[in-house]
Amino acid sequence: MIRLIPHVKDVVFGAPAERSDRLMGTHVYQRVYGLDAAHCCELARAEISRLEQLWSVFRPNSEVSTLARQAGLSAVKVAPDTLAILSQARSLHEFTDGAFDVTAGPLIELWRSAAARGVAPTADELDSARALVDGASIELHEPCKIGLPRAGQRIDLGAIGKGYAADRCIAIYNQHGIRHGLVDLGGNVAVLGGKPDGSPWRVGLQIPGRERGDAFGWLEVRDLSVVTSGNYERGYQVGKTRYSHLIDPRTGVPLPDDAFSVTVVHASSMLADALSTALLVMGPQRAYEFALEHSIDAVLYDAGVIQLTPGLFSMFGA
Ligand code: AMP
Ligand code: MG
């Protein structure tokens, strides 16, 4: 093995560029090695910001806000990225038997307003919201038009957009000849290559409900994305019951706020993001079966019990 003295190492790999930004409602961290590293970080930041402008539910001029206004009226011309992510979201809805559904917004909103009132929604309210939630109803028209057939429908890309953005960052690093880089969008991690010294990147796995950095293990990865979805941090309370920020679109009821989390490892960060959410919605038992049936690499953490799919045995440490 060749040992490089630090000075030479810096000349060969370039000192890393590091950058932190607040984007897509979360903390975004980049660490990139190479001559063009700082420029690449800026390009990646601009790309995440562009996607945020297309998909933010808080911006009245975003494409998802326009789609919500035009629901039940007419199809909307959208950017190629929006067509791409919604076409994937539609397929994922079918693939996950409805557990993953980017049209779940009306149910999430109903439960949030119930939390504000302190009383669970009525059966009628639930029925009305459920009638609007249907991932299969998203209409994809060539070239680049999307329609939502029912007034009141809307799109929420909160469970897949950060993964899509991470893939775009890795593509930008690649295009600029970068061989070692990491981007972390609030726990949605994607890495290019390994670390410059040849070792893999180590991604910690957080214990649900604990402080950040309180980990039950880690995964060592190269050229992969690691995304965790957990029943914690962003939940709410209705009366005496605490719920998670995730909804089960098939029942219309939010998941319980318990100590269950799912981490998915995949070359596509978008799929890792969407599938970690979907497996969480399925619940521990079905999630493990589903992951094995479909060769999805996943770590399930359920109240202290860790389950790994076989593809991750060599990458996991504790
Ligand atoms: P994640 O942290 O990736 O699991 O995504 C959580 C976000 O996805 C939530 O804050 C909601 O905006 C949205 N969401 C909630 N339930 C679902 C669901 N069943 N399918 C897709 N998106 C959902
Ligand atoms: Mg997700």
XYZ file of C-alpha atoms and ligand atoms in Angstrom:
342
model
C 0.000 0.000 0.000
C 1.330 3.437 -0.921
C 1.271 5.918 1.979
C 0.914 9.544 0.945
C 2.247 12.292 3.175
C -0.603 14.761 3.909
C 0.755 17.525 1.692
C 0.967 15.250 -1.364
C -2.467 13.793 -0.562
C -4.007 17.266 -0.711
C -2.357 17.952 -4.065
C -3.646 14.659 -5.512
C -7.232 14.800 -4.245
C -7.653 18.524 -3.590
C -8.840 19.649 -0.151
C -12.577 18.948 0.201
C -15.117 21.663 -0.382
C -17.784 21.662 2.343
C -20.985 23.601 2.200
C -24.141 23.857 4.343
C -27.398 25.411 3.150
C -31.013 25.537 4.207
C -33.037 24.163 1.276
C -36.241 22.124 0.813
C -37.119 22.885 4.435
C -34.053 21.063 5.722
C -30.326 21.318 6.391
C -28.318 20.372 3.292
C -24.641 19.402 3.708
C -22.190 18.698 0.891
C -18.613 17.378 1.095
C -16.916 17.110 -2.274
C -13.287 16.358 -3.258
C -11.594 17.499 -6.467
C -10.261 20.521 -8.261
C -13.720 21.809 -9.224
C -15.279 20.878 -5.862
C -16.415 24.313 -4.621
C -17.954 25.145 -7.996
C -19.761 21.772 -8.046
C -21.210 22.423 -4.584
C -22.571 25.755 -5.832
C -24.069 24.111 -8.941
C -25.693 21.425 -6.757
C -27.085 24.075 -4.389
C -28.605 25.927 -7.356
C -30.125 22.685 -8.658
C -31.792 21.838 -5.308
C -33.104 25.404 -5.149
C -34.544 25.088 -8.688
C -36.364 21.854 -7.725
C -37.635 23.465 -4.512
C -39.175 26.270 -6.560
C -40.980 23.692 -8.717
C -42.237 21.523 -5.855
C -42.675 23.617 -2.711
C -46.228 23.438 -1.338
C -45.543 26.782 0.385
C -44.850 28.748 -2.816
C -48.017 29.876 -4.612
C -46.189 29.850 -7.954
C -44.660 26.365 -7.655
C -45.832 23.748 -10.131
C -47.452 21.666 -7.384
C -49.426 24.743 -6.228
C -50.574 25.384 -9.814
C -51.548 21.707 -10.162
C -53.662 21.979 -6.973
C -55.442 25.134 -8.266
C -56.157 23.467 -11.615
C -57.299 20.137 -10.098
C -60.632 19.134 -11.668
C -60.254 21.896 -14.282
C -57.396 21.361 -16.707
C -53.994 19.741 -17.205
C -50.916 21.889 -16.513
C -47.704 22.180 -18.530
C -44.827 21.215 -16.223
C -41.021 20.974 -16.267
C -39.510 17.623 -17.383
C -38.390 16.992 -13.761
C -41.983 17.246 -12.527
C -43.208 14.850 -15.223
C -40.354 12.456 -14.361
C -40.946 12.428 -10.591
C -44.735 12.124 -10.917
C -44.462 9.313 -13.407
C -42.188 7.479 -10.920
C -44.547 8.339 -8.042
C -47.471 6.837 -9.960
C -45.555 3.602 -10.599
C -44.434 3.462 -6.955
C -48.046 3.809 -5.818
C -48.906 0.667 -7.759
C -45.692 -1.165 -6.802
C -46.276 -0.568 -3.066
C -49.984 -1.524 -3.186
C -50.989 2.053 -2.369
C -48.736 2.527 0.697
C -46.807 5.269 -1.134
C -49.116 8.011 -2.350
C -48.074 11.571 -3.242
C -51.771 12.589 -3.310
C -52.141 11.934 0.470
C -52.168 15.721 1.167
C -55.924 16.135 1.896
C -55.749 13.418 4.590
C -52.599 14.912 6.134
C -54.292 18.321 6.222
C -57.476 16.862 7.752
C -55.517 15.247 10.602
C -53.458 18.386 11.167
C -56.621 20.460 11.557
C -58.032 17.725 13.824
C -54.893 18.087 15.958
C -55.466 21.854 16.166
C -59.089 21.237 17.306
C -58.051 18.366 19.587
C -60.783 16.051 18.199
C -60.427 13.211 15.656
C -62.055 13.773 12.226
C -65.639 12.538 11.737
C -66.402 9.580 9.442
C -67.856 11.996 6.840
C -64.757 14.176 6.904
C -62.567 11.100 6.489
C -64.669 9.832 3.550
C -64.474 13.206 1.752
C -60.697 13.400 2.155
C -60.199 9.762 1.139
C -62.165 10.338 -2.065
C -59.442 12.793 -3.119
C -56.490 10.539 -2.308
C -55.647 8.301 -5.244
C -52.116 8.034 -6.607
C -53.394 6.139 -9.659
C -55.499 9.125 -10.711
C -52.525 11.357 -11.630
C -52.873 11.946 -15.375
C -49.646 12.058 -17.369
C -50.021 13.664 -20.784
C -47.222 13.865 -23.379
C -45.460 16.192 -23.827
C -45.015 17.350 -20.229
C -48.566 17.934 -19.020
C -50.041 16.697 -15.739
C -53.659 16.659 -14.638
C -55.468 15.926 -11.379
C -59.060 14.900 -12.164
C -60.839 15.988 -8.942
C -61.096 19.475 -7.426
C -59.379 19.474 -4.015
C -56.636 17.024 -5.039
C -52.994 17.980 -4.563
C -49.482 16.674 -4.752
C -47.024 16.477 -1.837
C -43.530 15.331 -2.835
C -42.232 15.358 0.768
C -41.466 11.625 0.678
C -39.572 11.501 -2.634
C -38.367 15.005 -3.657
C -35.229 15.087 -1.486
C -34.118 11.750 -2.957
C -34.634 13.062 -6.501
C -32.599 16.171 -5.600
C -29.769 14.038 -4.128
C -29.578 12.064 -7.399
C -29.280 15.343 -9.331
C -26.394 16.464 -7.055
C -24.501 13.196 -7.655
C -25.094 13.568 -11.427
C -23.609 17.095 -11.292
C -20.525 15.861 -9.390
C -20.092 13.087 -11.986
C -20.434 15.466 -14.927
C -17.569 17.525 -13.489
C -15.197 14.608 -13.053
C -15.598 14.419 -9.270
C -14.869 10.931 -7.894
C -15.553 11.376 -4.166
C -18.514 13.299 -2.792
C -21.372 13.187 -0.303
C -24.645 15.081 -0.132
C -26.974 14.900 2.874
C -30.421 16.486 2.649
C -31.641 16.233 6.242
C -30.707 12.539 6.613
C -31.275 11.662 2.946
C -27.658 10.740 2.137
C -26.111 9.928 -1.255
C -22.421 9.288 -1.918
C -20.254 9.217 -5.016
C -17.400 6.692 -4.903
C -15.761 6.023 -1.558
C -13.649 8.409 0.493
C -10.421 9.648 -1.154
C -8.283 7.322 1.017
C -10.100 4.326 -0.496
C -12.309 3.562 2.510
C -16.126 3.562 2.213
C -18.317 6.386 3.534
C -19.820 5.557 6.923
C -23.465 6.596 7.445
C -24.839 6.436 11.006
C -28.323 4.988 11.671
C -30.210 7.010 14.235
C -32.316 5.452 16.999
C -35.898 6.644 16.388
C -37.017 9.203 18.926
C -33.502 9.935 20.229
C -31.188 12.903 19.751
C -29.431 13.235 16.385
C -26.141 11.319 16.492
C -27.543 8.675 18.888
C -27.012 5.704 16.555
C -27.775 1.966 16.770
C -25.304 1.188 13.979
C -23.871 2.337 10.690
C -23.606 1.347 7.036
C -20.404 1.552 5.009
C -21.202 2.427 1.416
C -19.766 3.437 -1.957
C -21.810 4.842 -4.872
C -25.097 4.372 -2.997
C -27.808 6.299 -1.222
C -28.947 5.662 2.366
C -32.343 7.065 3.345
C -34.212 6.659 6.629
C -37.877 7.257 7.297
C -38.971 7.220 10.918
C -42.096 7.600 13.017
C -40.663 10.473 14.958
C -39.689 14.144 15.019
C -42.536 15.578 12.968
C -45.675 14.066 14.488
C -48.672 15.617 16.234
C -51.229 14.877 18.914
C -55.020 14.472 18.617
C -56.581 14.296 22.079
C -54.457 11.780 23.975
C -53.071 9.968 20.910
C -49.736 10.859 19.282
C -49.496 10.294 15.544
C -46.620 10.311 13.080
C -46.356 12.718 10.118
C -46.991 9.749 7.800
C -50.435 8.701 6.723
C -51.592 5.236 5.668
C -53.516 6.190 2.490
C -55.415 2.882 2.538
C -57.010 3.468 5.938
C -56.908 7.279 5.946
C -55.361 7.226 9.430
C -51.855 8.463 10.396
C -49.348 5.909 11.648
C -48.829 5.626 15.390
C -45.882 7.641 16.683
C -43.720 4.694 17.787
C -40.068 3.704 17.673
C -40.082 2.126 14.212
C -37.754 3.287 11.450
C -36.797 1.972 8.024
C -33.552 2.655 6.164
C -33.316 1.774 2.479
C -30.038 1.510 0.560
C -30.266 1.905 -3.207
C -28.242 3.300 -6.102
C -31.167 5.672 -6.761
C -31.723 8.094 -3.894
C -35.207 8.824 -5.213
C -36.161 5.146 -4.887
C -34.446 4.858 -1.478
C -36.476 7.877 -0.300
C -39.834 6.654 -1.634
C -39.306 3.028 -0.581
C -38.224 3.884 2.974
C -41.477 5.820 3.384
C -43.526 3.009 1.799
C -41.965 0.284 4.001
C -42.598 2.378 7.095
C -46.280 2.693 6.144
C -46.500 -1.103 5.613
C -45.432 -1.757 9.217
C -42.559 -3.960 10.498
C -43.834 -7.382 9.475
C -45.074 -6.661 5.949
C -42.117 -4.320 5.330
C -39.552 -7.083 5.884
C -41.451 -9.562 3.678
C -41.877 -6.933 0.949
C -38.180 -6.008 1.039
C -37.161 -9.682 0.687
C -39.717 -10.358 -2.075
C -38.450 -7.413 -4.126
C -34.714 -7.543 -3.244
C -34.834 -4.151 -1.543
C -31.848 -3.588 0.779
C -33.299 -2.368 4.070
C -32.587 -2.015 7.795
C -35.662 -2.160 10.023
C -35.439 -0.903 13.591
C -38.486 -1.722 15.695
C -38.374 -0.892 19.413
C -34.761 -2.028 19.797
C -34.907 -5.003 17.389
C -32.796 -4.668 14.234
C -33.622 -6.614 11.074
C -31.304 -6.499 8.051
C -31.901 -7.846 4.570
C -29.037 -10.126 3.409
C -27.585 -7.623 0.886
C -26.571 -5.372 3.800
C -24.805 -7.952 6.014
C -21.344 -6.908 4.781
C -22.072 -3.172 5.014
C -23.598 -2.978 8.512
C -21.678 -2.369 11.714
C -22.689 -1.617 15.290
P -40.391 10.810 4.489
O -39.756 11.592 5.600
O -39.515 10.687 3.266
O -40.902 9.481 4.940
O -41.634 11.667 3.963
C -42.618 12.165 4.821
C -43.533 13.149 4.120
O -44.211 12.518 3.030
C -44.649 13.653 5.024
O -44.239 14.786 5.750
C -45.755 13.973 4.027
O -45.497 15.222 3.404
C -45.585 12.911 2.957
N -46.380 11.680 3.182
C -47.062 11.285 4.297
N -47.612 10.064 4.134
C -47.255 9.660 2.873
C -47.517 8.475 2.111
N -48.217 7.448 2.597
N -46.995 8.414 0.849
C -46.265 9.427 0.340
N -46.000 10.570 1.007
C -46.474 10.692 2.260
Mg -39.190 9.193 1.862
